[in-house]
PDB file of N, CA and C in Angstrom:
ATOM      1  N   ILE A 236      71.447 -33.279  33.985  1.00 57.00           N
ATOM      2  CA  ILE A 236      72.305 -34.454  34.113  1.00 57.00           C
ATOM      3  C   ILE A 236      73.720 -34.061  33.729  1.00 57.00           C
ATOM      4  N   HIS A 237      74.654 -34.379  34.582  1.00 62.00           N
ATOM      5  CA  HIS A 237      76.064 -34.091  34.306  1.00 62.00           C
ATOM      6  C   HIS A 237      76.725 -35.345  33.751  1.00 62.00           C
ATOM      7  N   VAL A 238      77.398 -35.189  32.616  1.00 63.00           N
ATOM      8  CA  VAL A 238      78.121 -36.300  31.996  1.00 63.00           C
ATOM      9  C   VAL A 238      79.599 -35.948  31.991  1.00 63.00           C
ATOM     10  N   ALA A 239      80.418 -36.813  32.563  1.00 71.00           N
ATOM     11  CA  ALA A 239      81.861 -36.575  32.606  1.00 71.00           C
ATOM     12  C   ALA A 239      82.410 -36.453  31.193  1.00 71.00           C
ATOM     13  N   GLU A 240      83.354 -35.553  31.022  1.00 76.00           N
ATOM     14  CA  GLU A 240      83.929 -35.288  29.695  1.00 76.00           C
ATOM     15  C   GLU A 240      84.535 -36.532  29.057  1.00 76.00           C
ATOM     16  N   ASP A 241      85.164 -37.403  29.847  1.00 73.00           N
ATOM     17  CA  ASP A 241      85.817 -38.575  29.269  1.00 73.00           C
ATOM     18  C   ASP A 241      84.820 -39.632  28.814  1.00 73.00           C
ATOM     19  N   VAL A 242      83.556 -39.485  29.191  1.00 78.00           N
ATOM     20  CA  VAL A 242      82.523 -40.437  28.788  1.00 78.00           C
ATOM     21  C   VAL A 242      81.834 -39.993  27.498  1.00 78.00           C
ATOM     22  N   LYS A 243      81.829 -38.709  27.222  1.00 82.00           N
ATOM     23  CA  LYS A 243      81.091 -38.183  26.073  1.00 82.00           C
ATOM     24  C   LYS A 243      81.463 -38.850  24.748  1.00 82.00           C
ATOM     25  N   PRO A 244      82.747 -39.043  24.425  1.00 84.00           N
ATOM     26  CA  PRO A 244      83.069 -39.703  23.151  1.00 84.00           C
ATOM     27  C   PRO A 244      82.516 -41.129  23.068  1.00 84.00           C
ATOM     28  N   LEU A 245      82.497 -41.822  24.188  1.00 81.00           N
ATOM     29  CA  LEU A 245      81.953 -43.184  24.194  1.00 81.00           C
ATOM     30  C   LEU A 245      80.444 -43.171  23.981  1.00 81.00           C
ATOM     31  N   LEU A 246      79.766 -42.228  24.599  1.00 82.00           N
ATOM     32  CA  LEU A 246      78.322 -42.129  24.419  1.00 82.00           C
ATOM     33  C   LEU A 246      77.965 -41.760  22.983  1.00 82.00           C
ATOM     34  N   ILE A 247      78.756 -40.896  22.384  1.00 87.00           N
ATOM     35  CA  ILE A 247      78.543 -40.533  20.980  1.00 87.00           C
ATOM     36  C   ILE A 247      78.702 -41.763  20.093  1.00 87.00           C
ATOM     37  N   GLU A 248      79.722 -42.555  20.354  1.00 83.00           N
ATOM     38  CA  GLU A 248      79.956 -43.760  19.552  1.00 83.00           C
ATOM     39  C   GLU A 248      78.832 -44.769  19.745  1.00 83.00           C
ATOM     40  N   LEU A 249      78.349 -44.936  20.969  1.00 83.00           N
ATOM     41  CA  LEU A 249      77.222 -45.838  21.213  1.00 83.00           C
ATOM     42  C   LEU A 249      75.985 -45.383  20.442  1.00 83.00           C
ATOM     43  N   LYS A 250      75.757 -44.077  20.396  1.00 88.00           N
ATOM     44  CA  LYS A 250      74.613 -43.546  19.649  1.00 88.00           C
ATOM     45  C   LYS A 250      74.759 -43.852  18.161  1.00 88.00           C
ATOM     46  N   ARG A 251      75.954 -43.698  17.630  1.00 89.00           N
ATOM     47  CA  ARG A 251      76.200 -43.999  16.212  1.00 89.00           C
ATOM     48  C   ARG A 251      75.952 -45.475  15.917  1.00 89.00           C
ATOM     49  N   ILE A 252      76.431 -46.332  16.803  1.00 84.00           N
ATOM     50  CA  ILE A 252      76.221 -47.771  16.616  1.00 84.00           C
ATOM     51  C   ILE A 252      74.729 -48.083  16.651  1.00 84.00           C
ATOM     52  N   GLY A 253      74.016 -47.470  17.591  1.00 86.00           N
ATOM     53  CA  GLY A 253      72.570 -47.677  17.674  1.00 86.00           C
ATOM     54  C   GLY A 253      71.865 -47.228  16.407  1.00 86.00           C
ATOM     55  N   ASN A 254      72.269 -46.087  15.860  1.00 90.00           N
ATOM     56  CA  ASN A 254      71.685 -45.605  14.606  1.00 90.00           C
ATOM     57  C   ASN A 254      71.957 -46.583  13.470  1.00 90.00           C
ATOM     58  N   ASN A 255      73.178 -47.099  13.412  1.00 85.00           N
ATOM     59  CA  ASN A 255      73.518 -48.073  12.373  1.00 85.00           C
ATOM     60  C   ASN A 255      72.674 -49.331  12.505  1.00 85.00           C
ATOM     61  N   LEU A 256      72.504 -49.808  13.729  1.00 84.00           N
ATOM     62  CA  LEU A 256      71.672 -50.991  13.955  1.00 84.00           C
ATOM     63  C   LEU A 256      70.243 -50.753  13.482  1.00 84.00           C
ATOM     64  N   ASN A 257      69.703 -49.579  13.781  1.00 88.00           N
ATOM     65  CA  ASN A 257      68.345 -49.258  13.352  1.00 88.00           C
ATOM     66  C   ASN A 257      68.234 -49.232  11.831  1.00 88.00           C
ATOM     67  N   GLN A 258      69.214 -48.659  11.155  1.00 89.00           N
ATOM     68  CA  GLN A 258      69.191 -48.603   9.696  1.00 89.00           C
ATOM     69  C   GLN A 258      69.290 -49.996   9.086  1.00 89.00           C
ATOM     70  N   ILE A 259      70.165 -50.817   9.638  1.00 84.00           N
ATOM     71  CA  ILE A 259      70.326 -52.185   9.135  1.00 84.00           C
ATOM     72  C   ILE A 259      69.042 -52.973   9.342  1.00 84.00           C
ATOM     73  N   THR A 260      68.452 -52.848  10.524  1.00 83.00           N
ATOM     74  CA  THR A 260      67.215 -53.565  10.827  1.00 83.00           C
ATOM     75  C   THR A 260      66.096 -53.138   9.892  1.00 83.00           C
ATOM     76  N   ALA A 261      65.983 -51.850   9.628  1.00 89.00           N
ATOM     77  CA  ALA A 261      64.950 -51.355   8.720  1.00 89.00           C
ATOM     78  C   ALA A 261      65.135 -51.933   7.323  1.00 89.00           C
ATOM     79  N   LYS A 262      66.388 -52.011   6.854  1.00 87.00           N
ATOM     80  CA  LYS A 262      66.643 -52.557   5.519  1.00 87.00           C
ATOM     81  C   LYS A 262      66.357 -54.053   5.460  1.00 87.00           C
ATOM     82  N   ILE A 263      66.693 -54.770   6.528  1.00 83.00           N
ATOM     83  CA  ILE A 263      66.382 -56.204   6.567  1.00 83.00           C
ATOM     84  C   ILE A 263      64.868 -56.390   6.523  1.00 83.00           C
ATOM     85  N   ASN A 264      64.138 -55.608   7.328  1.00 85.00           N
ATOM     86  CA  ASN A 264      62.680 -55.713   7.362  1.00 85.00           C
ATOM     87  C   ASN A 264      62.043 -55.314   6.040  1.00 85.00           C
ATOM     88  N   ALA A 265      62.686 -54.424   5.295  1.00 90.00           N
ATOM     89  CA  ALA A 265      62.171 -53.994   3.997  1.00 90.00           C
ATOM     90  C   ALA A 265      62.533 -54.977   2.891  1.00 90.00           C
ATOM     91  N   GLY A 266      63.338 -55.997   3.222  1.00 88.00           N
ATOM     92  CA  GLY A 266      63.712 -57.000   2.235  1.00 88.00           C
ATOM     93  C   GLY A 266      64.916 -56.623   1.399  1.00 88.00           C
ATOM     94  N   ALA A 267      65.652 -55.583   1.798  1.00 85.00           N
ATOM     95  CA  ALA A 267      66.816 -55.153   1.033  1.00 85.00           C
ATOM     96  C   ALA A 267      67.886 -56.242   1.002  1.00 85.00           C
ATOM     97  N   PHE A 268      68.028 -56.963   2.087  1.00 77.00           N
ATOM     98  CA  PHE A 268      68.878 -58.147   2.121  1.00 77.00           C
ATOM     99  C   PHE A 268      68.366 -59.049   3.234  1.00 77.00           C
ATOM    100  N   ARG A 269      68.792 -60.283   3.223  1.00 71.00           N
ATOM    101  CA  ARG A 269      68.187 -61.279   4.109  1.00 71.00           C
ATOM    102  C   ARG A 269      68.822 -61.362   5.493  1.00 71.00           C
ATOM    103  N   SER A 270      70.084 -61.057   5.602  1.00 71.00           N
ATOM    104  CA  SER A 270      70.723 -61.170   6.910  1.00 71.00           C
ATOM    105  C   SER A 270      71.912 -60.222   6.989  1.00 71.00           C
ATOM    106  N   TYR A 271      72.457 -60.140   8.172  1.00 71.00           N
ATOM    107  CA  TYR A 271      73.613 -59.276   8.399  1.00 71.00           C
ATOM    108  C   TYR A 271      74.442 -59.900   9.509  1.00 71.00           C
ATOM    109  N   ASN A 272      75.746 -59.846   9.363  1.00 76.00           N
ATOM    110  CA  ASN A 272      76.641 -60.365  10.385  1.00 76.00           C
ATOM    111  C   ASN A 272      76.901 -59.247  11.399  1.00 76.00           C
ATOM    112  N   PHE A 273      76.348 -59.398  12.586  1.00 77.00           N
ATOM    113  CA  PHE A 273      76.440 -58.368  13.612  1.00 77.00           C
ATOM    114  C   PHE A 273      77.663 -58.522  14.507  1.00 77.00           C
ATOM    115  N   GLU A 274      78.525 -59.487  14.243  1.00 84.00           N
ATOM    116  CA  GLU A 274      79.654 -59.762  15.137  1.00 84.00           C
ATOM    117  C   GLU A 274      80.560 -58.552  15.340  1.00 84.00           C
ATOM    118  N   ASP A 275      80.939 -57.876  14.270  1.00 82.00           N
ATOM    119  CA  ASP A 275      81.822 -56.709  14.398  1.00 82.00           C
ATOM    120  C   ASP A 275      81.173 -55.608  15.233  1.00 82.00           C
ATOM    121  N   MET A 276      79.898 -55.380  14.986  1.00 76.00           N
ATOM    122  CA  MET A 276      79.196 -54.339  15.716  1.00 76.00           C
ATOM    123  C   MET A 276      79.072 -54.703  17.201  1.00 76.00           C
ATOM    124  N   ILE A 277      78.771 -55.958  17.481  1.00 82.00           N
ATOM    125  CA  ILE A 277      78.653 -56.410  18.868  1.00 82.00           C
ATOM    126  C   ILE A 277      80.004 -56.318  19.570  1.00 82.00           C
ATOM    127  N   ASP A 278      81.068 -56.710  18.889  1.00 87.00           N
ATOM    128  CA  ASP A 278      82.413 -56.601  19.473  1.00 87.00           C
ATOM    129  C   ASP A 278      82.751 -55.146  19.798  1.00 87.00           C
ATOM    130  N   GLY A 279      82.405 -54.244  18.895  1.00 82.00           N
ATOM    131  CA  GLY A 279      82.655 -52.824  19.128  1.00 82.00           C
ATOM    132  C   GLY A 279      81.882 -52.308  20.333  1.00 82.00           C
ATOM    133  N   GLN A 280      80.631 -52.729  20.455  1.00 81.00           N
ATOM    134  CA  GLN A 280      79.830 -52.308  21.601  1.00 81.00           C
ATOM    135  C   GLN A 280      80.396 -52.850  22.907  1.00 81.00           C
ATOM    136  N   LYS A 281      80.853 -54.082  22.889  1.00 87.00           N
ATOM    137  CA  LYS A 281      81.446 -54.668  24.101  1.00 87.00           C
ATOM    138  C   LYS A 281      82.656 -53.859  24.558  1.00 87.00           C
ATOM    139  N   LYS A 282      83.485 -53.442  23.614  1.00 86.00           N
ATOM    140  CA  LYS A 282      84.666 -52.647  23.960  1.00 86.00           C
ATOM    141  C   LYS A 282      84.267 -51.313  24.584  1.00 86.00           C
ATOM    142  N   ILE A 283      83.259 -50.687  24.018  1.00 82.00           N
ATOM    143  CA  ILE A 283      82.800 -49.405  24.549  1.00 82.00           C
ATOM    144  C   ILE A 283      82.212 -49.584  25.943  1.00 82.00           C
ATOM    145  N   TYR A 284      81.403 -50.615  26.139  1.00 82.00           N
ATOM    146  CA  TYR A 284      80.828 -50.873  27.464  1.00 82.00           C
ATOM    147  C   TYR A 284      81.923 -51.140  28.492  1.00 82.00           C
ATOM    148  N   GLU A 285      82.948 -51.876  28.101  1.00 87.00           N
ATOM    149  CA  GLU A 285      84.063 -52.145  29.015  1.00 87.00           C
ATOM    150  C   GLU A 285      84.755 -50.843  29.419  1.00 87.00           C
ATOM    151  N   GLN A 286      84.935 -49.941  28.457  1.00 84.00           N
ATOM    152  CA  GLN A 286      85.555 -48.653  28.763  1.00 84.00           C
ATOM    153  C   GLN A 286      84.676 -47.830  29.702  1.00 84.00           C
ATOM    154  N   LEU A 287      83.358 -47.858  29.465  1.00 82.00           N
ATOM    155  CA  LEU A 287      82.442 -47.138  30.348  1.00 82.00           C
ATOM    156  C   LEU A 287      82.480 -47.702  31.766  1.00 82.00           C
ATOM    157  N   LEU A 288      82.533 -49.019  31.884  1.00 83.00           N
ATOM    158  CA  LEU A 288      82.623 -49.642  33.206  1.00 83.00           C
ATOM    159  C   LEU A 288      83.907 -49.242  33.919  1.00 83.00           C
ATOM    160  N   ASP A 289      85.017 -49.215  33.183  1.00 85.00           N
ATOM    161  CA  ASP A 289      86.291 -48.795  33.778  1.00 85.00           C
ATOM    162  C   ASP A 289      86.197 -47.365  34.311  1.00 85.00           C
ATOM    163  N   ILE A 290      85.597 -46.489  33.528  1.00 81.00           N
ATOM    164  CA  ILE A 290      85.443 -45.095  33.945  1.00 81.00           C
ATOM    165  C   ILE A 290      84.540 -45.012  35.177  1.00 81.00           C
ATOM    166  N   ALA A 291      83.451 -45.771  35.173  1.00 78.00           N
ATOM    167  CA  ALA A 291      82.518 -45.748  36.305  1.00 78.00           C
ATOM    168  C   ALA A 291      83.180 -46.257  37.581  1.00 78.00           C
ATOM    169  N   ARG A 292      84.009 -47.268  37.453  1.00 82.00           N
ATOM    170  CA  ARG A 292      84.688 -47.823  38.630  1.00 82.00           C
ATOM    171  C   ARG A 292      85.682 -46.827  39.222  1.00 82.00           C
ATOM    172  N   LYS A 293      86.326 -46.060  38.359  1.00 78.00           N
ATOM    173  CA  LYS A 293      87.312 -45.078  38.817  1.00 78.00           C
ATOM    174  C   LYS A 293      86.638 -43.843  39.405  1.00 78.00           C
ATOM    175  N   GLY A 294      85.440 -43.531  38.863  1.00 64.00           N
ATOM    176  CA  GLY A 294      84.782 -42.287  39.163  1.00 64.00           C
ATOM    177  C   GLY A 294      84.189 -42.124  40.482  1.00 64.00           C
TER     178      GLY A 294
END
């Protein structure tokens, strides 16, 4: 699979966000805390997806 160079940083960031979500979910399920505000994380993902769409449209 060939991945364009300008997409790689975005994919890396998406992977990091996914890892963070998994860690937060595990802690919530373990009872470490009761809830988490996902708004910032969701906003960040939306920005990354928008950038990926822009690249795909140009590509």
